[in-house]
Amino acid sequence: MDYNFRVIEEKWQRYWREQQTYRTHETPGQKKYYVLDMFPYPSGAGLHVGHPLGYIASDIVSRYKKLKGFNVLHPMGYDAFGLPAEQYAIQTGQHPKLTTRQNISRYREQLDKIGFSYDWSREIRTCEPDYYKWTQWIFIQLFHSWFNCLTKKAEPIEKLISAFEQHGLNCNAPQFLTGDIEKSVQSFSAAEWKGMTEKEKSDVLLNFRLAYLSDAWVNWCPALGTVLANDEVKDGFSERGGYPVERKLMKQWSLRITAYAERLLHDLDDIDWPESVKEAQRNWIGRSEGTSIRFKLVNHDGFVEVFTTRPDTVFGVSFLTLAPEHELVNLITAPEYRSKVEEYVKGASAKSERERQTEVKKVSGQFTGAYVLHPFTGEHIPVWVAEYVLAGYGTGAVMAVPGHDQRDYLFAKHFNLPIREVVSGGNTEVEAYTAKEGLLVHSGFLNGLGVKQAIHEAILEIEKLGIGKGQVNYRLRDAAFGRQRYWGEPIPVFYKDGIPHTIEESELPLLLPEIDTFQPTESGEPPLARARDWKYRGKYEYETTTMPGWAGSSWYFLRYMDANNEKEFVSKEAVNYWQQVDFYLGGAEHATGHLLYLRFWTKFLFDLGFIPVKEPARKLINQGMIQGVSAFVYRINGTHKFVSAGLRDQYETTPLHVDVSIAPNHILDIEKFRDWREDFGDAEFILEDGIYRCGAEVEKMSKSKYNVVNPDDIIAEYGADTLRLYEMFLGPLEQSKPWSTQGINGVHNFLRRWWRMFNISGDRCVLSEEEPTAAELKVLHKTIRKVEEDVERFSFNTTVSAFMICVNELSDLKCHKRAILEPLVILIAPYAPHFAEELWHLLGHQNSVTSASFPEWKEEYLVENDFEYPVSINGKVRFKINLSLQLSKEEVEQNVLRSGEIVKFIQGTPKKVIVVPGRIVNVVV
RNA sequence: GCGCAUGUGGCGUAAUUGGUAGCCGCGCCAGACUUAGGAUCUGGUGCCGAGAGGCGUGGGGGUUCGAGUCCCUCCAUGCGCACCA
């Protein structure tokens, strides 16, 4: 009987569904294993062959661990809120709820065809109220929490309120956050706190809440009509859609992820994640140690506070620079410079983020006419405004030390400002000396010290004078959390007398209201402002922004543990059993976005005692991207003529993408091409060798590039098991590679060879019940060991070739013995589940192969008696000699030197003979 | 500019600890069988060379009895960050 994958795959998919084979329950006492895929956004384009790569790998791990006796949690769901559905809704008027549901059912059909072992009873959809109810609930917990810098964790806001009631607020006390937001908070006494109005108290508390409302500089994307978080902006353009982004000051909900900067950085050491992801997170967090220094203003009250990592160079300061947005600029500018400064600031703010970034190399700035006093020399130091200083980092002001900082140096050269050498070792005539080596010179009390020592001494002195203190700064910014969009979780907040309040937990979920059109209002308010009669308790205005796409994905791994719980986001029993993800698989593009928010929310929920773990996933692997191979035709400009790729140099042409399905092996099917698009109907062609060759290029797989390959097509032709094996066979999981069906036949033929080995006749395998030989047992046990070792280190491509080698060897041995073949069915079950299930039943089993146990390999079948030693002379292998492995090093050496072949290569006694037992012999002459 | 990956036959790749480089598959070459197939089976296939032999893991250098693997340096490609004081 032939291997009829169409019948087999359909049959077992139905069986698994009916038997609920993949349903998982918490079983205390049984060891658990949690395998998680990064869930997909269900786009209208459906799955392409790149998506399942990771899903197949994680499915193999799940099935393998199950066979190994683990209770495996392997769920799937959908990251279902997001911009594309909403953009589509704006264009077509279709409710995003409907298109999202349609897309999800398409995804589900495609996923089912591949034969995954997901427990679909735990499916989640972030856009459904039974899920986003808990996303809103977590937001409420964030709102009612603050970060205590003494205990280094989140605590209920009530604790802060009672501290205010007893002691007031001392901004210099260490437990209070001091960052860019909090600097606007003034100290107050307990009595003053008690005297404050509700509004005043609320404003103070917003400076501490982990979810807070504030005026903040945000990334505003006019084309999308919304604010974006930093990780959603790439090079000044929106990640989704590629629209320009500008800076805008607006009232905005944010999450205080900066409070967790230190822990997010520190705990990276404890998790088994790719070094590249950890490094990206370290860079994103951007910790730097330094000190603040306050420079007293001349002719004004107050001071300019700077942050520097090089307080040792304080004697080399020749000017101060403020960011154009700095609040002091307006205040301190001298009358005679006012118009010039205003012009400069205006010019700076008119620029887009993009323009600012591309003009990085251009030096620009403007003197304000103001001066500060040098804290140690008393010298007057001019204050400038310049774009190279970022408002959002540190204090938005720098002390410029041109001798030892590249940017300051360029600035000083450009404006002819003094350059002072204070660390010896370089030549400040030529360039800035930025190395942290050398001795301090021209630096008062720091003279003669090394850089490290000088930094230490300088901080001590600065702190002694009370003009600053040692500080750690982070590049990480708080995350903008409100989106001026419709298709997201409503933020569960209403406003009473201008004060934000969260709704009662018992009133959750706050449902997304129905509106007539998904566009912003005429006055520019977010779409939710269109909702009629949408008021809290009929009285109070709701918040009209919604949560960003990453809200729902920041905690979803917990919901799978207890997906249908209506009382809690996850039960204690479930989370105590499943703990955290053991194996998390997803794309590398989430290194700093999703994965940072996920870790942040996990730590927060841990702090409040809701969950027992402070990291979401112990092990993370990034699967590589499967790229598309696009095909191109070359149209001769201004004509309907297309020239074959090899001849295109002779003409002026424009390359056009052509659908890969009408250009098999990059040879254009001319008839199909003419039918493909109406305007190509009368196309003419210049051929080479009688055919039209297309150009090829590796690009991202996408609809617009006509290079998408649908797994459904591969399955129709070869079956899901072939697709699964082939995707694994393509190479290491982490590596990106272009999709090519070259070689898929090899994998398919391998399955057919395996199938034939089982001698299937009617509805059973006709196998020999004979005792296996030593050679056969060796093949079996070698394969078991290889497959086990390779899955454990997530090396799936090598497992597939191990299966192939196994079949080749058993074919050579003409083995058709049950004792050998039956365990092999269990071995391959994680990779080719339908195939294995069919064979398992043909072998006479009544139960599913998924309930079998993974076979154990035994050393006794693998021991070798002899070894064919390669003998190398001076490192070059010259001949081989078969010797017993029982021989000692000396005996091996004697055997080699006595052998007939050695005389061809050496005369007399060798200098040295190295014997590595069981490996190699090297003779040095 | 900085950081992180990755460079091995015509192609995808393998070599888990420094120990026979090229397993497995594709492709290609030769052959067998035939109910002529996108089937199956056998043999061959890193490069140069008729052969003996030589050369070979991006280039150069080093450590070592021995290097794809370790160290230094340069080059190429991909990704991330980029005025972060």
PDB file of C-alpha atoms (C1' of nucleotides) in Angstrom, chain A residues 276 279 288 308-309 360 388 390 393 398 407 475 717-718 729-730 732 735 742-743 746 753 756 789 797 804-805 808 880 914 916 919-920 922 924, chain B residues 3-7 12-17 19-21 23-27 38-42 53-55 65-66 80-85:
ATOM      1  CA  SER A 276      22.065  39.228  20.862  1.00  0.00           C
ATOM      2  CA  GLU A 279      22.752  42.834  24.337  1.00  0.00           C
ATOM      3  CA  SER A 288      25.519  54.906  32.570  1.00  0.00           C
ATOM      4  CA  THR A 308      28.184  63.820  33.245  1.00  0.00           C
ATOM      5  CA  THR A 309      29.996  60.499  33.260  1.00  0.00           C
ATOM      6  CA  VAL A 360      23.759  64.757  13.117  1.00  0.00           C
ATOM      7  CA  TYR A 388      23.125  68.012  19.853  1.00  0.00           C
ATOM      8  CA  LEU A 390      18.830  65.843  23.826  1.00  0.00           C
ATOM      9  CA  TYR A 393      18.335  62.376  28.388  1.00  0.00           C
ATOM     10  CA  VAL A 398      25.725  69.143  29.408  1.00  0.00           C
ATOM     11  CA  ARG A 407      30.983  66.385  20.014  1.00  0.00           C
ATOM     12  CA  ARG A 475      18.599  55.780  28.140  1.00  0.00           C
ATOM     13  CA  GLU A 717       1.346  18.536  -3.029  1.00  0.00           C
ATOM     14  CA  TYR A 718       3.505  16.782  -0.449  1.00  0.00           C
ATOM     15  CA  PHE A 729      15.788  20.073   7.302  1.00  0.00           C
ATOM     16  CA  LEU A 730      16.447  23.490   5.758  1.00  0.00           C
ATOM     17  CA  PRO A 732      19.587  25.541  11.899  1.00  0.00           C
ATOM     18  CA  GLN A 735      19.304  30.984  10.759  1.00  0.00           C
ATOM     19  CA  GLN A 742      14.821  22.505  -4.042  1.00  0.00           C
ATOM     20  CA  GLY A 743      15.185  19.334  -2.106  1.00  0.00           C
ATOM     21  CA  GLY A 746      14.358  14.325  -1.057  1.00  0.00           C
ATOM     22  CA  ARG A 753      11.285   4.827   1.825  1.00  0.00           C
ATOM     23  CA  ARG A 756       8.037   0.842   2.424  1.00  0.00           C
ATOM     24  CA  GLU A 789      20.589  14.697  22.035  1.00  0.00           C
ATOM     25  CA  ASN A 797      17.964  19.746  10.982  1.00  0.00           C
ATOM     26  CA  MET A 804      17.586   9.470   6.852  1.00  0.00           C
ATOM     27  CA  ILE A 805      20.823   7.760   7.789  1.00  0.00           C
ATOM     28  CA  ASN A 808      19.581   4.048   4.622  1.00  0.00           C
ATOM     29  CA  LYS A 880      44.472   3.734   8.387  1.00  0.00           C
ATOM     30  CA  ILE A 914      50.772  11.032  19.920  1.00  0.00           C
ATOM     31  CA  VAL A 916      44.542   9.634  21.319  1.00  0.00           C
ATOM     32  CA  ARG A 919      40.499   8.987  17.848  1.00  0.00           C
ATOM     33  CA  ILE A 920      43.779   9.364  16.054  1.00  0.00           C
ATOM     34  CA  ASN A 922      49.909  11.325  14.968  1.00  0.00           C
ATOM     35  CA  VAL A 924      55.987  13.422  14.278  1.00  0.00           C
TER      36      VAL A 924
ATOM     37  C1'   G B   3      27.514  46.335  19.244  1.00  0.00           C
ATOM     38  C1'   C B   4      25.848  41.351  17.825  1.00  0.00           C
ATOM     39  C1'   A B   5      25.617  37.425  14.236  1.00  0.00           C
ATOM     40  C1'   U B   6      27.380  34.794   9.973  1.00  0.00           C
ATOM     41  C1'   G B   7      31.246  33.346   6.072  1.00  0.00           C
ATOM     42  C1'   G B  12      20.893  23.821   1.494  1.00  0.00           C
ATOM     43  C1'   U B  13      24.167  22.071   5.106  1.00  0.00           C
ATOM     44  C1'   A B  14      27.234  18.425   8.851  1.00  0.00           C
ATOM     45  C1'   A B  15      31.528  17.989  11.989  1.00  0.00           C
ATOM     46  C1'   U B  16      28.458  18.252  20.488  1.00  0.00           C
ATOM     47  C1'   U B  17      35.132  18.584  24.175  1.00  0.00           C
ATOM     48  C1'   G B  19      41.661  14.850  16.825  1.00  0.00           C
ATOM     49  C1'   U B  20      39.928  11.324   9.671  1.00  0.00           C
ATOM     50  C1'   A B  21      36.707  18.289   6.737  1.00  0.00           C
ATOM     51  C1'   C B  23      27.616  13.414   6.974  1.00  0.00           C
ATOM     52  C1'   C B  24      22.433  13.949   5.012  1.00  0.00           C
ATOM     53  C1'   G B  25      19.652  16.003   1.063  1.00  0.00           C
ATOM     54  C1'   C B  26      19.357  18.604  -3.701  1.00  0.00           C
ATOM     55  C1'   G B  27      21.685  18.955  -8.321  1.00  0.00           C
ATOM     56  C1'   G B  38       8.060  13.928 -10.735  1.00  0.00           C
ATOM     57  C1'   A B  39       8.895   5.739  -9.766  1.00  0.00           C
ATOM     58  C1'   U B  40      12.676   2.348  -7.832  1.00  0.00           C
ATOM     59  C1'   C B  41      17.640   0.432  -7.419  1.00  0.00           C
ATOM     60  C1'   U B  42      23.359   0.468  -8.069  1.00  0.00           C
ATOM     61  C1'   G B  53      50.515  13.677  -5.740  1.00  0.00           C
ATOM     62  C1'   G B  54      49.211  18.597  -4.425  1.00  0.00           C
ATOM     63  C1'   C B  55      45.604  22.231  -2.690  1.00  0.00           C
ATOM     64  C1'   C B  65      52.094  16.995  17.604  1.00  0.00           C
ATOM     65  C1'   G B  66      47.323  18.438  15.375  1.00  0.00           C
ATOM     66  C1'   G B  80      20.421  46.018  15.949  1.00  0.00           C
ATOM     67  C1'   C B  81      21.744  50.850  18.066  1.00  0.00           C
ATOM     68  C1'   A B  82      23.295  55.519  16.740  1.00  0.00           C
ATOM     69  C1'   C B  83      24.684  63.117  18.911  1.00  0.00           C
ATOM     70  C1'   C B  84      22.831  59.059  25.321  1.00  0.00           C
ATOM     71  C1'   A B  85      27.029  63.653  27.733  1.00  0.00           C
TER      72        A B  85
END
